[in-house]
Every structure is written in structure tokens, then in C-alpha cells.
Short mmCIF file of C-alpha atoms and ligand atoms in Angstrom, two decimals:
data_model
loop_
_atom_site.label_atom_id
_atom_site.label_comp_id
_atom_site.label_asym_id
_atom_site.label_seq_id
_atom_site.Cartn_x
_atom_site.Cartn_y
_atom_site.Cartn_z
CA LYS I 305 0.57 0.06 0.24
CA CYS I 306 2.98 2.44 0.47
CA GLU I 307 4.86 0.98 -1.71
CA ASN I 308 4.43 3.60 -4.88
CA VAL I 309 5.28 6.86 -1.73
CA LYS I 310 8.54 4.65 -1.00
CA ASN I 311 9.41 4.08 -4.28
CA TRP I 312 9.35 7.94 -5.27
CA LEU I 313 10.84 8.82 -2.44
CA THR I 314 13.98 7.28 -3.61
CA LEU I 315 14.18 8.98 -6.17
CA SER I 316 15.02 11.75 -4.30
CA SER I 317 18.43 11.02 -5.28
CA VAL I 318 18.20 11.36 -9.01
CA VAL I 319 16.46 15.04 -8.22
CA ALA I 320 19.49 16.58 -10.18
CA LEU I 321 18.05 14.36 -13.35
CA GLY I 322 15.83 16.84 -13.33
CA ALA I 323 12.00 17.54 -12.49
CA ASN I 324 10.37 17.01 -15.04
CA ILE I 325 11.43 12.83 -15.45
CA ILE I 326 10.46 12.11 -12.14
CA CYS I 327 6.83 14.13 -11.64
CA ASN I 328 6.06 12.75 -14.45
CA LYS I 329 6.34 8.70 -12.95
CA ILE I 330 4.76 9.72 -9.59
CA PRO I 331 1.04 8.57 -10.53
CA GLY I 332 -1.83 9.63 -9.42
CA LEU I 333 -0.59 13.62 -9.37
CA ALA I 334 -4.12 16.08 -10.59
CA PRO I 335 -2.75 18.72 -13.03
CA ARG I 336 -2.21 21.30 -10.41
CA GLN I 337 -0.19 18.48 -7.98
CA ARG I 338 2.07 17.85 -10.93
CA ALA I 339 2.66 21.47 -12.01
CA LEU I 340 3.86 22.35 -7.87
CA CYS I 341 6.13 19.04 -8.09
CA GLN I 342 8.24 20.85 -11.30
CA SER I 343 8.38 23.94 -9.37
CA ARG I 344 9.14 22.48 -6.10
CA PRO I 345 11.16 19.40 -6.55
CA ASP I 346 12.57 19.61 -3.61
CA ALA I 347 9.40 20.00 -1.58
CA ILE I 348 7.71 17.07 -3.47
CA ILE I 349 10.30 15.11 -1.40
CA VAL I 350 8.93 16.53 1.42
CA ILE I 351 5.74 15.92 1.06
CA GLY I 352 5.92 11.90 0.33
CA GLU I 353 7.08 11.80 3.83
CA GLY I 354 4.53 13.48 4.65
CA ALA I 355 2.18 11.25 3.37
CA GLN I 356 3.96 8.49 4.33
CA LEU I 357 3.85 10.01 8.08
CA GLY I 358 0.22 10.64 7.96
CA ILE I 359 -0.53 6.48 6.66
CA ASN I 360 1.54 5.19 9.23
CA GLU I 361 0.06 6.98 11.91
CA CYS I 362 -2.98 5.66 10.31
CA GLN I 363 -1.98 2.63 10.87
CA TYR I 364 -1.33 2.90 14.24
CA GLN I 365 -4.32 4.06 15.89
CA PHE I 366 -6.51 1.54 13.77
CA ARG I 367 -4.41 -1.07 14.06
CA TYR I 368 -6.69 -3.45 16.89
CA GLY I 369 -9.72 -2.09 14.29
CA ARG I 370 -11.57 -4.56 11.21
CA TRP I 371 -10.20 -1.53 8.83
CA ASN I 372 -6.71 -1.08 9.25
CA CYS I 373 -6.08 1.65 6.78
CA SER I 374 -5.72 -0.51 4.24
CA ALA I 375 -8.02 -0.46 0.56
CA LEU I 376 -8.49 -1.71 -2.56
CA GLY I 377 -8.44 0.55 -5.32
CA GLN I 378 -6.89 2.96 -6.50
CA ARG I 379 -2.81 4.08 -5.46
CA THR I 380 -2.59 7.36 -5.58
CA VAL I 381 0.78 9.47 -4.03
CA PHE I 382 -1.55 9.07 -0.27
CA GLY I 383 -1.82 5.58 -0.52
CA GLN I 384 -4.91 3.83 -1.42
CA GLU I 385 -8.55 5.77 -1.81
CA LEU I 386 -11.46 4.31 -0.07
CA ARG I 387 -14.62 4.81 -2.21
CA VAL I 388 -16.70 5.71 -0.13
CA GLY I 389 -17.13 8.71 1.55
CA SER I 390 -16.99 7.06 5.07
CA ARG I 391 -15.66 7.67 8.76
CA GLU I 392 -12.66 6.30 7.27
CA ALA I 393 -12.19 8.34 4.99
CA ALA I 394 -12.45 11.44 6.76
CA PHE I 395 -9.89 10.30 8.95
CA THR I 396 -7.24 9.23 5.64
CA TYR I 397 -7.58 12.69 4.82
CA ALA I 398 -7.16 14.13 7.84
CA ILE I 399 -4.22 12.60 10.05
CA THR I 400 -2.69 12.96 5.39
CA ALA I 401 -2.93 16.80 5.21
CA ALA I 402 -1.81 17.24 8.96
CA GLY I 403 0.78 14.29 7.77
CA VAL I 404 2.07 16.75 4.87
CA ALA I 405 2.46 19.86 6.93
CA HIS I 406 4.08 18.46 9.57
CA ALA I 407 6.77 17.07 7.30
CA VAL I 408 7.24 20.46 5.53
CA THR I 409 7.31 22.14 8.50
CA THR I 410 9.59 20.60 10.30
CA ALA I 411 11.89 19.96 6.82
CA CYS I 412 12.02 24.04 6.80
CA SER I 413 13.05 24.36 10.77
CA GLN I 414 15.95 22.07 9.69
CA GLY I 415 16.64 24.55 6.57
CA ASN I 416 16.10 21.54 3.79
CA LEU I 417 13.58 23.37 1.94
CA SER I 418 14.88 26.89 -0.28
CA GLN I 419 11.68 28.80 0.69
CA CYS I 420 11.27 29.03 4.06
CA GLY I 421 12.81 27.87 7.18
CA CYS I 422 12.23 29.53 11.32
CA ASP I 423 9.25 31.70 12.53
CA ARG I 424 9.89 35.15 11.39
CA GLU I 425 7.49 36.49 13.39
CA LYS I 426 8.68 34.94 16.21
CA GLN I 427 12.18 36.65 16.35
CA GLY I 428 14.39 38.45 18.99
CA TYR I 429 11.44 40.96 20.47
CA HIS I 430 8.98 41.44 17.11
CA ASP I 431 6.15 41.30 18.67
CA GLN I 432 7.03 39.73 22.31
CA PRO I 433 3.46 39.06 23.93
CA GLU I 434 5.17 40.91 27.72
CA GLU I 435 8.10 41.77 29.42
CA GLY I 436 10.48 39.34 31.05
CA TRP I 437 11.41 36.97 27.88
CA LYS I 438 12.25 36.92 24.52
CA TRP I 439 12.00 34.94 21.44
CA GLY I 440 14.49 32.89 20.99
CA GLY I 441 16.00 29.82 18.62
CA CYS I 442 13.76 28.37 15.59
CA SER I 443 10.34 28.92 16.11
CA ALA I 444 8.09 26.16 12.96
CA ASP I 445 6.80 28.00 10.50
CA VAL I 446 3.58 25.89 10.94
CA LYS I 447 1.66 29.06 8.86
CA TYR I 448 4.37 28.17 5.65
CA GLY I 449 3.44 23.93 6.23
CA VAL I 450 -0.06 24.71 6.60
CA GLU I 451 -0.04 26.46 3.30
CA PHE I 452 1.81 24.06 1.79
CA SER I 453 -0.44 21.40 2.72
CA ARG I 454 -3.25 23.71 1.51
CA ARG I 455 -1.57 24.05 -2.23
CA PHE I 456 -1.11 20.19 -2.57
CA VAL I 457 -3.25 17.87 -0.81
CA ASP I 458 -6.02 20.03 -2.15
CA ALA I 459 -5.57 20.26 -5.43
CA ARG I 460 -6.33 16.97 -5.62
CA GLU I 461 -10.25 17.49 -5.69
CA ILE I 462 -10.56 18.80 -9.01
CA LYS I 463 -14.46 16.75 -9.12
CA LYS I 464 -17.14 19.60 -8.04
CA ASN I 465 -19.37 16.91 -6.33
CA SER I 466 -20.42 16.74 -2.66
CA ARG I 467 -17.20 14.03 -2.07
CA ARG I 468 -15.11 17.39 -2.57
CA LEU I 469 -16.74 18.81 -0.25
CA MET I 470 -16.55 16.32 2.16
CA ASN I 471 -12.47 15.51 1.85
CA LEU I 472 -11.39 19.66 1.37
CA HIS I 473 -13.28 20.27 5.25
CA ASN I 474 -11.96 17.03 6.18
CA ASN I 475 -8.18 18.13 5.38
CA GLU I 476 -8.80 21.73 6.95
CA ALA I 477 -10.15 19.90 10.23
CA GLY I 478 -6.94 17.79 10.41
CA ARG I 479 -4.42 21.29 9.70
CA LYS I 480 -6.46 22.75 12.36
CA VAL I 481 -5.78 19.78 15.17
CA LEU I 482 -2.10 20.84 13.87
CA GLN I 483 -1.98 23.86 14.35
CA GLU I 484 -3.68 24.01 17.92
CA GLY I 485 -1.36 21.35 18.99
CA MET I 486 1.79 23.81 18.64
CA LYS I 487 3.59 24.60 21.77
CA MET I 488 5.97 27.61 23.60
CA GLU I 489 9.01 25.97 25.21
CA CYS I 490 11.16 28.19 27.04
CA LYS I 491 14.18 28.21 28.25
CA CYS I 492 15.72 29.80 31.64
CA HIS I 493 18.18 32.14 32.05
CA GLY I 494 19.99 34.04 34.97
CA VAL I 495 21.80 33.36 38.06
CA SER I 496 21.85 29.40 38.77
CA GLY I 497 18.85 29.48 36.73
CA SER I 498 17.40 31.94 38.69
CA CYS I 499 14.82 33.18 35.66
CA THR I 500 15.98 36.40 34.91
CA THR I 501 14.97 35.97 31.52
CA LYS I 502 13.56 33.51 29.38
CA THR I 503 13.53 32.66 25.53
CA CYS I 504 11.21 31.33 24.04
CA TRP I 505 10.27 29.38 21.06
CA ILE I 506 6.57 27.14 19.26
CA THR I 507 7.95 23.12 18.64
CA LEU I 508 5.13 21.32 16.80
CA PRO I 509 3.71 18.51 19.12
CA LYS I 510 4.62 15.06 18.34
CA PHE I 511 2.83 13.35 15.38
CA ARG I 512 1.32 10.34 17.39
CA GLU I 513 0.17 12.88 19.80
CA ILE I 514 -2.01 14.44 16.08
CA GLY I 515 -3.13 10.78 15.25
CA HIS I 516 -4.22 10.14 19.26
CA LEU I 517 -6.25 13.96 18.70
CA LEU I 518 -7.91 12.76 15.03
CA LYS I 519 -8.53 10.03 15.75
CA GLU I 520 -10.66 11.05 18.85
CA ARG I 521 -12.36 13.02 16.49
CA TYR I 522 -13.16 10.07 14.33
CA GLY I 523 -14.98 8.38 17.36
CA GLY I 524 -17.53 11.95 17.01
CA ALA I 525 -17.09 12.41 13.03
CA VAL I 526 -20.75 13.99 11.68
CA GLN I 527 -22.80 12.53 9.40
CA VAL I 528 -23.39 15.56 6.47
CA GLU I 529 -25.28 15.62 3.45
CA PRO I 530 -24.77 18.40 0.33
CA VAL I 531 -26.68 21.78 -0.22
CA ARG I 532 -27.30 22.24 -3.52
CA ALA I 533 -27.49 26.51 -3.58
CA SER I 534 -27.03 27.82 -6.82
CA ARG I 535 -28.99 26.60 -10.43
CA LEU I 536 -26.53 24.52 -11.76
CA ARG I 537 -27.24 21.84 -9.13
CA GLN I 538 -23.62 21.51 -8.23
CA PRO I 539 -23.74 20.90 -4.17
CA SER I 540 -22.16 24.30 -2.53
CA PHE I 541 -22.21 23.39 0.97
CA LEU I 542 -22.15 20.80 3.64
CA ARG I 543 -24.81 20.72 6.38
CA VAL I 544 -25.27 18.48 9.57
CA LYS I 545 -27.56 15.20 8.27
CA GLU I 546 -30.64 15.45 10.15
CA ALA I 547 -30.41 18.89 12.32
CA ARG I 548 -33.20 21.25 12.70
CA GLY I 549 -32.04 23.47 9.94
CA TYR I 550 -29.47 24.39 7.49
CA GLN I 551 -26.63 23.71 10.66
CA LYS I 552 -22.90 23.62 9.20
CA PRO I 553 -20.45 21.39 11.16
CA THR I 554 -17.40 23.17 12.61
CA ASP I 555 -14.71 23.49 11.34
CA ARG I 556 -12.96 21.01 14.31
CA ASP I 557 -15.63 18.40 13.17
CA LEU I 558 -14.60 15.57 10.56
CA VAL I 559 -17.18 14.61 8.49
CA TYR I 560 -18.95 12.15 6.20
CA LEU I 561 -22.07 11.32 3.63
CA GLU I 562 -21.61 7.99 3.72
CA ARG I 563 -22.83 4.82 6.56
CA SER I 564 -19.65 3.11 6.65
CA PRO I 565 -19.60 -0.86 5.20
CA ASN I 566 -18.33 -3.42 8.00
CA TYR I 567 -15.14 -4.40 6.43
CA CYS I 568 -15.77 -8.29 7.53
CA GLU I 569 -15.84 -8.83 3.53
CA GLU I 570 -13.05 -8.40 1.05
CA ASP I 571 -15.02 -6.06 -1.65
CA ALA I 572 -13.68 -4.04 -4.77
CA ALA I 573 -16.90 -1.67 -4.88
CA THR I 574 -16.67 -0.99 -1.02
CA GLY I 575 -12.45 -0.65 -1.29
CA SER I 576 -12.94 -3.09 1.77
CA ALA I 577 -9.86 -5.00 2.11
CA GLY I 578 -11.40 -8.05 4.71
CA THR I 579 -10.53 -9.44 7.85
CA ARG I 580 -9.10 -12.63 6.19
CA GLY I 581 -6.01 -13.67 8.07
CA ARG I 582 -5.89 -10.83 10.81
CA LEU I 583 -4.24 -11.60 13.60
CA CYS I 584 -6.67 -11.31 16.88
CA ASN I 585 -6.99 -11.57 20.59
CA GLY I 586 -8.73 -15.09 21.56
CA THR I 587 -9.70 -13.21 24.88
CA SER I 588 -10.51 -10.26 23.88
CA SER I 589 -14.35 -8.82 23.66
CA HIS I 590 -13.22 -5.33 22.07
CA ALA I 591 -12.29 -4.84 18.52
CA ASP I 592 -9.71 -6.98 18.49
CA GLY I 593 -11.34 -10.17 19.75
CA CYS I 594 -11.43 -13.12 17.36
CA ASP I 595 -15.26 -12.97 17.53
CA LEU I 596 -15.22 -9.52 16.42
CA MET I 597 -12.35 -9.06 14.00
CA CYS I 598 -13.50 -12.50 12.38
CA CYS I 599 -17.49 -10.93 12.39
CA GLY I 600 -18.31 -14.91 12.80
CA ARG I 601 -16.89 -16.93 10.77
CA GLY I 602 -14.11 -17.97 13.36
CA HIS I 603 -10.65 -18.50 13.59
CA ASP I 604 -7.48 -20.41 13.24
CA THR I 605 -5.22 -21.47 16.04
CA ARG I 606 -1.83 -21.75 15.84
CA HIS I 607 0.55 -22.89 18.40
CA TYR I 608 3.76 -22.28 19.02
CA THR I 609 6.70 -22.28 21.44
CA ARG I 610 8.78 -19.10 22.86
CA VAL I 611 12.11 -19.61 23.87
CA TRP I 612 14.18 -16.78 25.68
CA GLN I 613 17.14 -15.92 28.51
CA CYS I 614 16.43 -16.31 32.06
CA HIS I 615 16.75 -16.20 35.42
CA CYS I 616 20.52 -14.81 34.24
CA LYS I 617 23.49 -14.25 37.54
CA PHE I 618 26.68 -12.54 37.59
CA HIS I 619 29.39 -15.37 38.42
CA TRP I 620 32.47 -13.16 39.74
CA CYS I 621 34.43 -12.73 37.76
CA CYS I 622 33.19 -12.59 34.70
CA PHE I 623 30.43 -14.39 33.17
CA VAL I 624 26.60 -14.61 33.40
CA LYS I 625 24.66 -18.07 33.25
CA CYS I 626 21.61 -17.98 32.33
CA SER I 627 18.91 -20.42 32.21
CA THR I 628 16.69 -21.39 29.13
CA CYS I 629 13.15 -20.65 29.68
CA SER I 630 9.84 -21.48 27.05
CA GLU I 631 6.56 -21.07 27.23
CA ARG I 632 3.39 -22.35 25.06
CA SER I 633 1.81 -19.89 23.09
CA GLU I 634 -0.72 -19.83 20.26
CA VAL I 635 -1.52 -17.03 17.67
CA PHE I 636 -4.88 -16.83 16.58
CA THR I 637 -6.36 -15.98 12.56
CA CYS I 638 -9.53 -14.90 10.65
CA LYS I 639 -10.67 -17.62 8.63
C1 NAG Y 23 16.87 17.39 6.45
O1 NAG Y 23 18.04 16.47 5.65
C2 NAG Y 23 18.98 16.24 5.80
C3 NAG Y 23 20.18 15.70 5.32
O2 NAG Y 23 19.94 15.78 4.38
C4 NAG Y 23 17.91 14.66 6.44
O3 NAG Y 23 18.77 14.34 7.13
C5 NAG Y 23 16.78 15.02 7.55
O4 NAG Y 23 15.90 14.02 7.84
C6 NAG Y 23 15.97 16.16 6.64
N1 NAG Y 23 14.96 16.46 7.44
C7 NAG Y 23 13.58 16.63 6.94
C8 NAG Y 23 12.80 16.69 7.88
O5 NAG Y 23 13.55 16.29 5.86
C1 NAG Y 24 -4.29 -4.30 7.00
O1 NAG Y 24 -5.64 -6.16 6.47
C2 NAG Y 24 -5.50 -6.57 5.48
C3 NAG Y 24 -6.14 -7.39 5.48
O2 NAG Y 24 -6.47 -8.53 5.94
C4 NAG Y 24 -3.80 -7.18 5.65
O3 NAG Y 24 -3.81 -7.58 4.37
C5 NAG Y 24 -2.61 -6.22 5.26
O4 NAG Y 24 -1.63 -6.81 5.08
C6 NAG Y 24 -2.80 -5.36 6.88
N1 NAG Y 24 -2.26 -4.15 7.05
C7 NAG Y 24 -1.61 -4.10 8.46
C8 NAG Y 24 -0.72 -3.02 8.20
O5 NAG Y 24 -1.46 -4.61 9.77
C1 NAG Y 25 -6.08 -9.74 24.93
O1 NAG Y 25 -6.53 -9.16 25.17
C2 NAG Y 25 -7.03 -9.44 26.67
C3 NAG Y 25 -7.81 -8.61 27.47
O2 NAG Y 25 -7.88 -7.52 26.61
C4 NAG Y 25 -5.15 -8.43 26.52
O3 NAG Y 25 -5.13 -8.23 28.57
C5 NAG Y 25 -4.47 -9.78 26.57
O4 NAG Y 25 -2.81 -8.55 26.41
C6 NAG Y 25 -4.60 -9.40 25.20
N1 NAG Y 25 -2.95 -10.16 24.37
C7 NAG Y 25 -2.06 -10.10 23.60
C8 NAG Y 25 -1.46 -10.82 22.64
O5 NAG Y 25 -3.08 -8.90 23.26
#
């Protein structure tokens, strides 16, 4: 699933060959994305890393779910696209948009991209909010990263349908969560840490944190429906389904148009990979338990013996003596 992203990351070494060749080789780019790729070949590598960051985090967050962040269907630079406008699709878009913004911002701070760096508004005494401290070090320029993510990630929405509105909303929600997670760190100066003066800077949150926050949003995702306001009958905005009046979702909500499939069986029409062959937990009553994970189809059990070194003692001088311990264990996989 991540193959194509990896494939073209290894192309980083041949950037010198010319952006044209590379950008034409990347599968599934929209025309505006291809143009951006050609004008900023250095950024395309970072974008790939950002998309990968999002995919990895998605797989981590959903490792115990029937849907494990994989899908059947067309491959794009962002992994595989989910056909159904479900909550899972909403999560995928939000985490990818956040991942690209995160990676671009990090690359800016490290001086890896030519057109950005540290946040210049947060240097020295510029824009200093109160007495007693000043900006120092390198503040992450998240505004640049977010803007770049907007320009690149959002450019894949070329069809004027309601799914476009859903995707754009979720992209923005993901970037919002990232921006709200920015933190201020400070360092004290003065005699033996007396903190008479401080220098402070803004840092990006760990991406794991963004994963957890978006997973919560996924749990509370809002079902929406398109509103066609113009005579052209094109959907022009989204409203909360079954709400009274025209209630719009908030810019923090993840939104979805369609109910999720149950992801039990492989189904090309919904993009479900099914749960055949997935590992499950024989004793858990949660989503990772064999009953739920295997959708009642039952599971196979494989016994094995786990062997390790144990009861290790240090003898004077100088060797360590251990015994060998073993334990019968079993793994379960869905039929
Ligand atoms: C920045 O460049 C260095 C050296 O090429 C590399 O090791 C690092 O991973 C890059 N950082 C990002 C965020 O791309
Ligand atoms: C997710 O599940 C599918 C279908 O069972 C499986 O082929 C794939 O390897 C799993 N991916 C991960 C990252 O666990
Ligand atoms: C299986 O689930 C139980 C109960 O939730 C948990 O204590 C145990 O660590 C799990 N086992 C594995 C191998 O994940």
C-alpha cells in the first residue's frame, strides 16, 4: 500500500536528473500537483515523507480495528483511496493533510527547503507578548507548512461533487488540529537558573499526539449532506444531516457522507480489504477479539513455543549464566 510513496522517495537521489522526469513518474497526481512538483522538486520529497507519516500513524491508530487503514482500489501518492465517503475516509484525509503540513514545517525548521525557515515573526523582540522573555531559537513556521499542505493536498480535488466538499473539509480539520497543538517551550537564563530572563520558541507537537486527537474526532465524526444552492445543481456546501435548519459542521469536526461498510469481507465496490488472515485476540471482547474481528467466521489457531533466556546470574568474575525458559503460546488468525 505504501509502495508507491516509497518508490518515489528513493527517487530523491535523482532529483538532479530533472523535475520533469520525476514528476511525470509519480502516479495519480492531479494537474496542479504535477505543476507544483515541477516547480518545487525539493518539496515533493518532503510531501512524500509527510504522506507516509500520515499513513503510518493511521495504521498505528487502527491496528486493532477491522479496518486497519488499508484499502483496495486505486493507488495514489497518498496511499489507496477509499471509494466510500465514510468516517474512515474522513480520517485518512485529515491525517494526510496534517502529515504533509507537519513534514513541510519540520523540513523548514531544519533548513531543508529553499523557500522557508524559522518563523520570522517570532524572533528577538518582534511581537513580544509580555515583559521578561523574548523569542529565541527557531520557532516552527507552521503557517508555511499548512499553506503548503493546502496548495498541494487540496489540489487533488478536481471533481465538483459533494465528496470534494467532504475531503476539503476534513483536510482543513486535520491541519487545524495540528495548528492547535503547537506548543511554546522556554529556557531560563540567569544566575543558577534564577530565570531572570527567558527565551521561548514554538515547536510542533509529536505526530502521535495528532494521531490520538484525530482518532477522537473520528469517534465523534458528523454525518453531513450536500446542499445545492445554485441553479447549476452543484453541491455548494455541507450541512449536518438530520439537524434542524441549516446547521453547518464546525471546522474541527470530521465529516462523512455515507455510512461505513462493516469491513468484514473483501469487497472491491466499497474498497474493503476484509479481515481474512488478520491476527486477533482470543480473550478480548473488544474490536481486536476474534469474535468481532472475524465477523463470526471463526479463527485458526497456531501453537508455537516461545524460548528466551532467563534467571540470568552474574558470576565473579566475569561471566553471566542463564537458563532457558520456554512457554507454549498461540496465535489466532481470522478464517
Ligand atoms: C533534512 O535533511 C537532512 C540531511 O539531508 C536529513 O537527514 C533530514 O531527514 C531532513 N529532514 C527532513 C524533515 O526532511
Ligand atoms: C490490514 O489488513 C489487510 C487485510 O486483512 C492485510 O492484508 C494487511 O496486511 C493489513 N495491514 C496492516 C498494516 O496490518
Ligand atoms: C488480549 O486481550 C486481553 C484482554 O483485553 C489482554 O489482556 C491481552 O494482553 C491481549 N493479548 C494480546 C496478545 O494482545
